[in-house]
mmCIF file of C-alpha atoms and ligand atoms in Angstrom:
data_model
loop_
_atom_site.group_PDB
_atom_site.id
_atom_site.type_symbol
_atom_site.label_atom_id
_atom_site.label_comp_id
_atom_site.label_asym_id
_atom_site.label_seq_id
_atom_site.Cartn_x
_atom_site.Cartn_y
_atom_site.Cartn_z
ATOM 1 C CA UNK A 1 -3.085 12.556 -10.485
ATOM 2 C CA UNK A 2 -3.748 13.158 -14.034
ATOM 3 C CA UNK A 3 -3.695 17.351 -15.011
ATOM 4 C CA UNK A 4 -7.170 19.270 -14.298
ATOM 5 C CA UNK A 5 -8.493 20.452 -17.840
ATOM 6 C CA UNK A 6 -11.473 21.856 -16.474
ATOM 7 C CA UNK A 7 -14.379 22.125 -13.064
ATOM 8 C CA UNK A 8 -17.687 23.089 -13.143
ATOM 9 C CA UNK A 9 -19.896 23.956 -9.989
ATOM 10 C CA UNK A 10 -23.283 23.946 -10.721
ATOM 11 C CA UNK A 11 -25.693 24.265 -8.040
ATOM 12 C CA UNK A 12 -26.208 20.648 -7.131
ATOM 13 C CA UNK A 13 -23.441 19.047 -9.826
ATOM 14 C CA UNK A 14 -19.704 19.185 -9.361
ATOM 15 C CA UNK A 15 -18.014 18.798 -12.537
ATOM 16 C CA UNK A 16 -14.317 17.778 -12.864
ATOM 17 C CA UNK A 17 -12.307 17.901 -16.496
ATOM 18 C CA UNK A 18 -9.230 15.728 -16.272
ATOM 19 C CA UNK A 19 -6.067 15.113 -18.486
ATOM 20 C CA UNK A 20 -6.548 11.465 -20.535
ATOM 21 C CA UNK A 21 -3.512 9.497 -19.595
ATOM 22 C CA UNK A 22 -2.304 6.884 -22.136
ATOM 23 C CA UNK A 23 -1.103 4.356 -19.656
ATOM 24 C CA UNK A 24 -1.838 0.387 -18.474
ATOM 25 C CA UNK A 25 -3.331 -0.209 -15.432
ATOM 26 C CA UNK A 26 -0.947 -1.772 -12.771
ATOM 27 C CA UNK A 27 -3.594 -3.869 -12.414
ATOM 28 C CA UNK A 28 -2.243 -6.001 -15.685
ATOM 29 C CA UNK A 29 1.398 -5.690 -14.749
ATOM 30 C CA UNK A 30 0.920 -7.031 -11.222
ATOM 31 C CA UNK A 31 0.854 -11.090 -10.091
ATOM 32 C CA UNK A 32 -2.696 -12.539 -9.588
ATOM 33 C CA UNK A 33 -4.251 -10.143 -12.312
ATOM 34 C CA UNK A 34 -4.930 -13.314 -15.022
ATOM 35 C CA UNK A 35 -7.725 -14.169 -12.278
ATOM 36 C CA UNK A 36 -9.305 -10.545 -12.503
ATOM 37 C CA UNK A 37 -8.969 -10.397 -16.625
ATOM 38 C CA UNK A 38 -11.100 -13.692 -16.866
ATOM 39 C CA UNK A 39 -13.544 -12.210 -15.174
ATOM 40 C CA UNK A 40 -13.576 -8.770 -17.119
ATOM 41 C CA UNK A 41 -13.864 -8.082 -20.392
ATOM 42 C CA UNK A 42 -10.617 -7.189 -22.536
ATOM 43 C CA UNK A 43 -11.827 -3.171 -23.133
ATOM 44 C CA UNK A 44 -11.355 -2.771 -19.371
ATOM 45 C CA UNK A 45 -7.692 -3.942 -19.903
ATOM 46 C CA UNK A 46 -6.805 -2.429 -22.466
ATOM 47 C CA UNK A 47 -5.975 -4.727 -24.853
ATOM 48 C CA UNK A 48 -3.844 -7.705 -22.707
ATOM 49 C CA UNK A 49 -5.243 -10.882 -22.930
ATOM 50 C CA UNK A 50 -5.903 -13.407 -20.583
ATOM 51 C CA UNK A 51 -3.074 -15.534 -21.578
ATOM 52 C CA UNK A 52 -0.455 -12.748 -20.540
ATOM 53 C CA UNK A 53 2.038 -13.402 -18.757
ATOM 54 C CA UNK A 54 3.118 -10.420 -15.741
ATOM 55 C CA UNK A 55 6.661 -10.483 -16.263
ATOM 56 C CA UNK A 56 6.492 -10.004 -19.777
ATOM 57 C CA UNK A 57 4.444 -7.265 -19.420
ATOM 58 C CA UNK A 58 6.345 -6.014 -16.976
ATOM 59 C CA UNK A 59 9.273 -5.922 -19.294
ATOM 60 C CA UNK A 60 7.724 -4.305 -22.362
ATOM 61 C CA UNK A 61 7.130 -1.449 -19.550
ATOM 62 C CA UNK A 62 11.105 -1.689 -18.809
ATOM 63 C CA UNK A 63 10.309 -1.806 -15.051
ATOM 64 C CA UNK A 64 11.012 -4.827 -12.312
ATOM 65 C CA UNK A 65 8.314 -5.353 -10.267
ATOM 66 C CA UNK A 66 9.964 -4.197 -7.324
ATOM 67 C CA UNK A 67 10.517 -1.201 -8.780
ATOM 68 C CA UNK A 68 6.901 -1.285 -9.381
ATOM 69 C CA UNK A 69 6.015 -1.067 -5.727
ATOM 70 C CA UNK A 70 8.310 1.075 -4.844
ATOM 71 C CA UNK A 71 6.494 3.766 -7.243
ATOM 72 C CA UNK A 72 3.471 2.888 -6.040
ATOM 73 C CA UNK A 73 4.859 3.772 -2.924
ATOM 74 C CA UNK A 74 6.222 6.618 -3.535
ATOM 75 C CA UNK A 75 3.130 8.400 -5.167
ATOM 76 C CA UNK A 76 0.508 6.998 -1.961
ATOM 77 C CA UNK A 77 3.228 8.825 0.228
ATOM 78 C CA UNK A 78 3.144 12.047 -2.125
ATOM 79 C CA UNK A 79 -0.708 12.385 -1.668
ATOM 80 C CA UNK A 80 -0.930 11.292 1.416
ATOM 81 C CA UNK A 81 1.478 13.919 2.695
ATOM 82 C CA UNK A 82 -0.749 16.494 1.678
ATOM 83 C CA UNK A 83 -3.359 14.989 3.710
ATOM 84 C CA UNK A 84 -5.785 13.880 0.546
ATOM 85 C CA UNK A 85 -7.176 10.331 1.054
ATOM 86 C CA UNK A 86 -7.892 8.708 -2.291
ATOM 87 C CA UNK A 87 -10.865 6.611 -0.980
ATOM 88 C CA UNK A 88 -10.358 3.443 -3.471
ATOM 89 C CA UNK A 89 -6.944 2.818 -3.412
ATOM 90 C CA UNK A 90 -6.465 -0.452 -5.907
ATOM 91 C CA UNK A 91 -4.404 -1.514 -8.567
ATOM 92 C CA UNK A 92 -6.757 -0.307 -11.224
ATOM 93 C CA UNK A 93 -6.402 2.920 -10.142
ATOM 94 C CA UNK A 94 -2.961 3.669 -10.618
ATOM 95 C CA UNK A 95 -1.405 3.800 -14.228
ATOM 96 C CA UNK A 96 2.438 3.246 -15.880
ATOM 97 C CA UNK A 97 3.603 5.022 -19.120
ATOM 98 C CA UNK A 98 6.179 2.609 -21.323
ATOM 99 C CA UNK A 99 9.371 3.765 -20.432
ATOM 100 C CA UNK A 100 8.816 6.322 -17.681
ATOM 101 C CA UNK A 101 9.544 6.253 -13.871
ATOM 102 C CA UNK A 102 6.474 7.672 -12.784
ATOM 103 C CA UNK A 103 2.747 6.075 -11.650
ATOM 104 C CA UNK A 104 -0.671 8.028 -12.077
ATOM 105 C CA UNK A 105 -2.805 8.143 -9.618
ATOM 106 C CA UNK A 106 -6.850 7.981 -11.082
ATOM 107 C CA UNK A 107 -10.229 7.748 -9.782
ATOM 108 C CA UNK A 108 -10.893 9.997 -7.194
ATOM 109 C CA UNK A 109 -14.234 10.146 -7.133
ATOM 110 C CA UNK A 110 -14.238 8.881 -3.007
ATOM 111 C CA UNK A 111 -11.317 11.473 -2.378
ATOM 112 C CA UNK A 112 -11.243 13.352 0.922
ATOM 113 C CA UNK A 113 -9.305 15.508 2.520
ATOM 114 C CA UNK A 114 -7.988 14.550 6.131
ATOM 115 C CA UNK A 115 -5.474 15.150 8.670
ATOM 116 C CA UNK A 116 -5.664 11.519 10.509
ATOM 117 C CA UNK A 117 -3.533 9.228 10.312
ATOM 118 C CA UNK A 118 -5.787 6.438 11.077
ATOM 119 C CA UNK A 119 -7.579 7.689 7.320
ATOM 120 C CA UNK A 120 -4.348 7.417 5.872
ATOM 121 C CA UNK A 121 -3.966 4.170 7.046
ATOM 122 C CA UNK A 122 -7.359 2.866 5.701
ATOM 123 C CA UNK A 123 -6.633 4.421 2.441
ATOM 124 C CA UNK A 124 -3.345 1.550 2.337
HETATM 125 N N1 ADP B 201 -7.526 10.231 -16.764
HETATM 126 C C1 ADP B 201 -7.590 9.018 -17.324
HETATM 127 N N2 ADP B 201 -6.734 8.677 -18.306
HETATM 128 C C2 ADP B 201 -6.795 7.463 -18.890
HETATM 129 N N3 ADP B 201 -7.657 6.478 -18.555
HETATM 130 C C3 ADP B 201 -8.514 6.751 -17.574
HETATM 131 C C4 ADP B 201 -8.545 8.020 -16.909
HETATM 132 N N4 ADP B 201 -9.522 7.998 -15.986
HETATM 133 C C5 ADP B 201 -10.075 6.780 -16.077
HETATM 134 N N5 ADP B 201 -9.484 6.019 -17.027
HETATM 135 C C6 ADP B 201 -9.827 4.646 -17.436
HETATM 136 O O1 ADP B 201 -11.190 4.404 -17.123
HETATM 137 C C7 ADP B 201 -11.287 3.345 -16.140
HETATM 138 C C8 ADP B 201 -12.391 3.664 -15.157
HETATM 139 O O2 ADP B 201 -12.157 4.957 -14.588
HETATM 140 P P1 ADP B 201 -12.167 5.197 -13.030
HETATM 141 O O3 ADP B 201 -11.955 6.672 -12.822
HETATM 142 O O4 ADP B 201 -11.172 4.279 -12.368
HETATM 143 O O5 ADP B 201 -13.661 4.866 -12.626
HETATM 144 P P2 ADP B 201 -14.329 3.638 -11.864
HETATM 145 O O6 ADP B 201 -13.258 2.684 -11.423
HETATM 146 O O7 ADP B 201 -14.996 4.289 -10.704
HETATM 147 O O8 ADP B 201 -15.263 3.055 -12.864
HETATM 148 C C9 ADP B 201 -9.887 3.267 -15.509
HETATM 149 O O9 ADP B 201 -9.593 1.965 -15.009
HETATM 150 C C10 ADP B 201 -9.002 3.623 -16.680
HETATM 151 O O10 ADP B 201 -8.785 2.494 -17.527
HETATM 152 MG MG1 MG B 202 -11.332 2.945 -10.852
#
């Protein structure tokens, strides 16, 4: 999860502050995403165009796509372990920095806490 900068409890208004990350979206370094670009417009992808190819991608970010997943992994396990359940779990909502090992978890606006396992395992 990116760093909280600030919160704000108003009455009726909860107010969260959060660090900007400067990452893609897995969503563009994953197979099937030149599908999901067509249909979006190229802000929401920050700057990779439709005629991208993954792997390419995937190598400017110095990272196999295996070793993709098994970040992803690795970060759903580290949240879920302290029982948070992110609530909108897609590629979209995870980010990759050029050039470093680790995946940001975004977007947790549907966040919940819970101890069941059966939340856990909607949340995957
Ligand atoms: N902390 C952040 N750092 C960098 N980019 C972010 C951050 N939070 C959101 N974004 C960008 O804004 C997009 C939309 O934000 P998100 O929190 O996923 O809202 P939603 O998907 O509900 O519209 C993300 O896909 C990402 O590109
Ligand atoms: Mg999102």
């Amino acid at each position: 999860m990116p760093g909280i900068r600030m919160v704000d409890v108003a009455e009726d208004v909860f107010v969260l502050g959060l660090e900007w990350v400067n990452r893609k979206s897995v969503q563009v370094l994953l197979p099937g995403v030149s599908e999901v670009m067509e249909a979006q417009d190229s802000d929401a992808t920050d700057g990779v165009g439709p005629d991208c190819c993954e792997d390419a991608v995937l190598a400017e970010f110095s990272v196999e796509q295996d070793d993709l997943l098994s970040m992803i992994g690795v970060e759903i396990a580290k949240m879920h372990i302290t029982d948070i359940i992110h609530g909108d779990l897609t590629t979209s909502n995870m980010m990759l920095c050029r050039g470093e090992k680790d995946l940001v978890l975004i977007d947790f606006g549907l966040a919940y806490y819970s101890l069941l396992v059966e939340d856990k395992v909607v949340d995957l």
